[in-house]
Coordinates of C-alpha atoms and ligand atoms in Angstrom, one line a residue:
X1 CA -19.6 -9.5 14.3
X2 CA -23.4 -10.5 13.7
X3 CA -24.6 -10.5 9.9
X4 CA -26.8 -7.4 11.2
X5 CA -24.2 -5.2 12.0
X6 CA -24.3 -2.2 9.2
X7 CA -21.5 0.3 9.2
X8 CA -21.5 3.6 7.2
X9 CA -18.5 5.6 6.6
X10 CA -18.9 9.0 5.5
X11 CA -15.5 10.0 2.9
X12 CA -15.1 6.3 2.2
X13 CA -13.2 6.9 -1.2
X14 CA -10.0 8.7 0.2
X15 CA -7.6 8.6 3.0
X16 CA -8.9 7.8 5.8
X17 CA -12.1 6.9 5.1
X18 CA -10.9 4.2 2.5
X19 CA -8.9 2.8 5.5
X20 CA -11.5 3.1 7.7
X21 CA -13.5 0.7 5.6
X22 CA -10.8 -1.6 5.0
X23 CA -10.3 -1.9 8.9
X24 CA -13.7 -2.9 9.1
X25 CA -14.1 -4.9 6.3
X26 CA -14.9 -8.5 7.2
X27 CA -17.5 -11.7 6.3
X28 CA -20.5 -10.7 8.3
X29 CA -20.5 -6.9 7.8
X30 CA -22.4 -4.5 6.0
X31 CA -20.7 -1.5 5.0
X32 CA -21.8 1.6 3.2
X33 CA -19.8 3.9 2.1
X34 CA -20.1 7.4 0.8
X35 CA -18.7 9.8 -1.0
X36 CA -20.0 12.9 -3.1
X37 CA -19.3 11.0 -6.3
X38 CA -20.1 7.1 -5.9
X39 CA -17.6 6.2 -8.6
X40 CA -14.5 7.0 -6.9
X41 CA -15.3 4.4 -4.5
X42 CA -15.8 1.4 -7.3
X43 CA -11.8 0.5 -5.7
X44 CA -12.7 0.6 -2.8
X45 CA -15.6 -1.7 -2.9
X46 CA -13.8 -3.7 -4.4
X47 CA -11.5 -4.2 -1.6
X48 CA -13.7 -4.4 0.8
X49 CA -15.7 -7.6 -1.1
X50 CA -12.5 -9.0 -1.2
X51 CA -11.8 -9.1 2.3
X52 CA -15.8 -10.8 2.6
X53 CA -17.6 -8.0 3.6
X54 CA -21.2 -6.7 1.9
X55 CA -20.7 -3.3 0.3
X56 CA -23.1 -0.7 -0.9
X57 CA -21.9 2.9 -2.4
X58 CA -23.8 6.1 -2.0
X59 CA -23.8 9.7 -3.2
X60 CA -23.5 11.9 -0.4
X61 CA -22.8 15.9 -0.4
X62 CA -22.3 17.2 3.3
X63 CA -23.0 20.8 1.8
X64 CA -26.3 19.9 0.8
X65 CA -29.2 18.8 3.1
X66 CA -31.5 17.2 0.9
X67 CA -28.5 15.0 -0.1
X68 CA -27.9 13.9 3.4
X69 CA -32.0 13.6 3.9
X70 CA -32.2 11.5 0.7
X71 CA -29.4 9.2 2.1
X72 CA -31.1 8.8 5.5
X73 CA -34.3 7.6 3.7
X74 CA -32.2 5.1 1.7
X75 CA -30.5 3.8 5.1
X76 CA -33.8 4.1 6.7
X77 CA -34.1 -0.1 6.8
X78 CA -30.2 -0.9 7.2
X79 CA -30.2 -2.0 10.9
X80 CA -27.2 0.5 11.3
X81 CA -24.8 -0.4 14.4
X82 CA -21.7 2.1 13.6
X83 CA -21.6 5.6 11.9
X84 CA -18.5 7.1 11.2
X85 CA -18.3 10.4 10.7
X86 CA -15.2 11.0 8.5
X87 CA -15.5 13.4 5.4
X88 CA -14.5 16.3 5.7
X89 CA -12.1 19.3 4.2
X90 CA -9.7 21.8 4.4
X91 CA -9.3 25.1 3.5
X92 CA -6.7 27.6 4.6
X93 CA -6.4 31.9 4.4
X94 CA -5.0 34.4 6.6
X95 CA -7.9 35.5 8.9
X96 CA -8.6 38.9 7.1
X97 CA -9.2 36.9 3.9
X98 CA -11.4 34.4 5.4
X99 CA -14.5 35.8 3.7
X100 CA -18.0 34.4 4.7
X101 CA -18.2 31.7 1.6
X102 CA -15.0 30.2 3.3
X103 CA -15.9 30.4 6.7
X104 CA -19.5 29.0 6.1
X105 CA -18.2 25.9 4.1
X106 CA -15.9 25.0 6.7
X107 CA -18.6 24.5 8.8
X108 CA -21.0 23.1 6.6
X109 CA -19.2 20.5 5.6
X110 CA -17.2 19.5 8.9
X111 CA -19.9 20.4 11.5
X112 CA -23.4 21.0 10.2
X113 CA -23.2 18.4 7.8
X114 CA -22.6 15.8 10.1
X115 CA -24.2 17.2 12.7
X116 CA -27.5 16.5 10.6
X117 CA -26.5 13.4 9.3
X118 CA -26.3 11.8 13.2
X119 CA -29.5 13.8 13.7
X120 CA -31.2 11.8 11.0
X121 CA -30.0 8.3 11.8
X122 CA -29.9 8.6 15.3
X123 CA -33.2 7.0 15.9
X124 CA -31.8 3.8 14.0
X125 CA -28.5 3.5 16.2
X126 CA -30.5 3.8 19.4
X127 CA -32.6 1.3 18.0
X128 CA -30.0 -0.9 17.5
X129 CA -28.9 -1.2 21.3
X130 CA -26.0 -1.6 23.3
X131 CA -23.3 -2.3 21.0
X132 CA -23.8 0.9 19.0
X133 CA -21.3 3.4 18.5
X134 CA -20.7 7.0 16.5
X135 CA -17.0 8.0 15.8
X136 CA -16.4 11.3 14.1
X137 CA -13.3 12.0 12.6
X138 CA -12.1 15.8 14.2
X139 CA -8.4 16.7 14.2
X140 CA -6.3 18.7 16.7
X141 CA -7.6 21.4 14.6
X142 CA -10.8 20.4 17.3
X143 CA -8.1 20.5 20.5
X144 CA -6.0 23.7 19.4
X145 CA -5.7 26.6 17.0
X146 CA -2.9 27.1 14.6
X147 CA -2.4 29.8 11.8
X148 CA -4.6 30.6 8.8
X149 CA -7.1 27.9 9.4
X150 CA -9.9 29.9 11.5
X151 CA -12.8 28.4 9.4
X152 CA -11.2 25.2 9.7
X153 CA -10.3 25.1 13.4
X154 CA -13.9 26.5 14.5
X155 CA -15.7 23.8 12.4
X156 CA -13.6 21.1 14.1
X157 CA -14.1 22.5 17.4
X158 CA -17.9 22.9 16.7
X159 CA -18.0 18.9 15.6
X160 CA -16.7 18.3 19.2
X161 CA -18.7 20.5 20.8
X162 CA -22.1 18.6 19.5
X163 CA -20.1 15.0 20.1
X164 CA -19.6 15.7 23.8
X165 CA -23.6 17.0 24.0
X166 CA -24.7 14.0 22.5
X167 CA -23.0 11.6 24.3
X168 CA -24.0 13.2 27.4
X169 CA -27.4 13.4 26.4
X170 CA -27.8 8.7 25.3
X171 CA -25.4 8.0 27.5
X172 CA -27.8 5.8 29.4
X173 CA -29.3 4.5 26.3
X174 CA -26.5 2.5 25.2
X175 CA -25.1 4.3 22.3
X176 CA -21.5 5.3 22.7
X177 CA -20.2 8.6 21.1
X178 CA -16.9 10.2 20.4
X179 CA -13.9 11.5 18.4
X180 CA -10.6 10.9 16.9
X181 CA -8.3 13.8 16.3
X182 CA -5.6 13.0 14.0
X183 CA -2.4 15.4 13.0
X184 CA -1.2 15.7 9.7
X185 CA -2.2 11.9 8.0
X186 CA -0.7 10.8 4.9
X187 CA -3.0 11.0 3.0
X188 CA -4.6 13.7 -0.4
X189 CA -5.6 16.2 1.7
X190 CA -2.1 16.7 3.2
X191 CA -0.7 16.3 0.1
X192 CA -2.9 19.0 -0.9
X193 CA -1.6 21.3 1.9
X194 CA 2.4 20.5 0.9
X195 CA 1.4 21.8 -2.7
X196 CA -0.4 24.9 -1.4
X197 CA 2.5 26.0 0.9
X198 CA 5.1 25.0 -2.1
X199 CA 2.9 26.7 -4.8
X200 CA 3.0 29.8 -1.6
X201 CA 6.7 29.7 -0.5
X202 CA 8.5 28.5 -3.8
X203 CA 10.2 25.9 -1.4
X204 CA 10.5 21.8 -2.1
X205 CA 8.5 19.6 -1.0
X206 CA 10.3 18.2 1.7
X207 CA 10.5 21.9 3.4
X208 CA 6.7 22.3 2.8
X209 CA 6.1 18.5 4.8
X210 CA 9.0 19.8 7.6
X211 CA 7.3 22.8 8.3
X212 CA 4.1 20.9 8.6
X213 CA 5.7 18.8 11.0
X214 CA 7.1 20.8 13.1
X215 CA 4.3 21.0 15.7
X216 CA 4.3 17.1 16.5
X217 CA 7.3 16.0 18.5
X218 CA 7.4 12.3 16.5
X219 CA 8.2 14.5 13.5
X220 CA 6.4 12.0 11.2
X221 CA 2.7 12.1 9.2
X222 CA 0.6 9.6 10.7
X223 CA -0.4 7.1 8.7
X224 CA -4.3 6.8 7.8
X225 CA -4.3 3.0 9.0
X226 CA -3.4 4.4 12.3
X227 CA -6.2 6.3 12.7
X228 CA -8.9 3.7 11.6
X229 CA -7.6 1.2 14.2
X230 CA -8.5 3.7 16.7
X231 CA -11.7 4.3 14.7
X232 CA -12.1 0.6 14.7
X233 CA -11.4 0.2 18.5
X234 CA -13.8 3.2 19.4
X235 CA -16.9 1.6 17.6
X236 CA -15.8 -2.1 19.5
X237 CA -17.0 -3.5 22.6
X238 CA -13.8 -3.6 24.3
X239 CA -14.3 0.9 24.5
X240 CA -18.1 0.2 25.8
X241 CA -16.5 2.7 28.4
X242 CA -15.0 5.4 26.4
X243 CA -17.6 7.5 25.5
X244 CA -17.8 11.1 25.0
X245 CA -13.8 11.4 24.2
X246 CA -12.0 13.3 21.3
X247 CA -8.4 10.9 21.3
X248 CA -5.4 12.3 19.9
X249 CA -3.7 9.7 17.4
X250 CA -1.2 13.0 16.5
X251 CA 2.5 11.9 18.0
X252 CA 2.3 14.2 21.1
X253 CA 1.2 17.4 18.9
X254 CA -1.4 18.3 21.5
X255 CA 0.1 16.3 24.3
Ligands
LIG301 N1 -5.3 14.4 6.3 C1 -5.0 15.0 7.5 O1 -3.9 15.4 7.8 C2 -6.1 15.1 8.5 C3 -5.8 15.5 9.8 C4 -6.8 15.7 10.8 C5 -8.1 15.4 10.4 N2 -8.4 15.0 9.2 C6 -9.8 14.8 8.9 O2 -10.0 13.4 8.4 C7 -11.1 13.4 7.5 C8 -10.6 12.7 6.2 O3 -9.5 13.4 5.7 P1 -8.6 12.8 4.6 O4 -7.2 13.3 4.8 O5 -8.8 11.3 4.5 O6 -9.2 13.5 3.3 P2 -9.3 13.2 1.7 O7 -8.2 12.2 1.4 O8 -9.3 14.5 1.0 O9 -10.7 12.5 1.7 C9 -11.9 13.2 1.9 C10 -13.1 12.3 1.7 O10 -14.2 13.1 2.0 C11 -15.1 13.1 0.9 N3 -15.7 14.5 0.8 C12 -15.1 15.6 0.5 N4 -16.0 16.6 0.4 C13 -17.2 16.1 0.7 C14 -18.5 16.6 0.8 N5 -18.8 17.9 0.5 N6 -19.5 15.8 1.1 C15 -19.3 14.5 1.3 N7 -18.1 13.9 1.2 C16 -17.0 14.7 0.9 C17 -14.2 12.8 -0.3 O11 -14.8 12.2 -1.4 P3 -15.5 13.2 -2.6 O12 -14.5 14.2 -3.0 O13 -15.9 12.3 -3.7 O14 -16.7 13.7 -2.0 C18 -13.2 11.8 0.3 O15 -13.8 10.5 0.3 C19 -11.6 14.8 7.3 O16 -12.7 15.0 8.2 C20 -10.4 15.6 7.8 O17 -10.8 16.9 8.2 C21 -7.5 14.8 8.2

């Protein structure tokens, strides 16, 4: 990779995100990585210098649009070659006590937020040519309902939904879009979801990840470095003709 290729990762400071970066890491790349508090990602930076790359932190709310203006005029120089769209969150309720806070959160944070993040650094990946690339981070969630997670599941399918219209729409400009929809990753948030079913169900842990599993044949969680390989190939060269795709990485759940 050339000295000039800038990579931001949204959600850098968790999960997938963190191993997003790490993937990426390398002498010769920028990254930037957000989060809504910069300090959670001190580790992380740290990491990633280690493994040779340039790293810069940034604040970042998805819920708020002047945040994600204010980091568009930061990046506004950065020649920015790869934007991945990973933060993102999860809430669950039974559909009749989805109220509109819930629903409208969901979606602000995993579609309209980066739905207007793209918007505003769009002109700078065109700009950059041929070998740029925007991977958002969906889930089958995006592909396929499931209980209690309405809010959730139409925000995901929304994120595609934009994806597939703006790849079709710079297709011919060089710029190569599309998605990864992971299962359940090891990673906070699903240990966040084991502790809301056991705190809901009284059961043990292991029930909690078994029921979880249940919908994905492999019967295992992914594991977050899984995903950022995929991430990692999508935003490469050698996909210049995958574009416009949301790729299951979710052991046959939505097969
Ligand atoms: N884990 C799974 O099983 C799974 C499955 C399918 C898809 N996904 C998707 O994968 C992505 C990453 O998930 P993860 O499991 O790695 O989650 P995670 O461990 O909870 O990490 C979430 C990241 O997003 C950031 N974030 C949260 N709220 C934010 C906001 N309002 N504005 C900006 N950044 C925010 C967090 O940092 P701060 O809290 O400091 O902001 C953190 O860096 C999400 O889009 C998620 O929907 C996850």
């Amino acid at each position: 990779m050339s000295a000039s290729r800038a990579i931001l990762v949204t959600g850098a400071s968790s999960g997938i995100g963190r191993a997003v970066a790490l993937r990426f890491a390398a002498p010769g790349v920028e990254l930037h990585l957000s989060a809504r508090d910069p300090r959670a990602l001190e580790l992380v930076l740290e990491d990633v210098r280690a493994r040779g790359a340039a790293a810069h932190a940034h604040a970042l709310d998805l819920l708020d649009a002047a945040s994600i203006a204010a980091l568009a005029r930061t990046l506004r120089d950065v020649p920015l070659a790869v934007l991945v769209n990973n933060a993102g969150a999860a809430e669950s309720a039974p559909f009749l006590r989805t109220d509109d806070a819930l629903f409208e959160r969901m979606l602000a944070i995993n579609c309209t937020g980066p739905f207007r993040l793209t918007r505003a650094l769009l002109p700078q990946l065109l700009a950059h040519g041929a070998d740029a690339a925007i991977v958002c981070v969906a889930s089958t969630a995006a592909k396929v309902g499931a209980p209690y997670v309405a809010a959730y599941t139409a925000a995901k399918h929304g994120l595609l939904g934009w994806m597939r219209s703006l790849a079709a729409e710079v297709a011919k400009k060089g710029l190569r879009v599309n998605a990864v929809c992971p299962g359940y990753v090891a990673t906070p948030m699903t240990e966040r979801t084991l502790a809301n079913i056991q705190a809901k169900t009284g059961g043990t842990r292991e029930q909690a990840l078994e029921a979880i599993l249940a919908s994905s044949p492999q019967r295992r969680l992914v594991e977050p470095e899984e995903v950022a390989a995929l991430v990692h190939f999508l935003a490469s060269r050698e996909a210049r003709s995958i574009h416009g795709q949301a790729l299951a990485v979710d052991g046959g759940a939505t097969s």
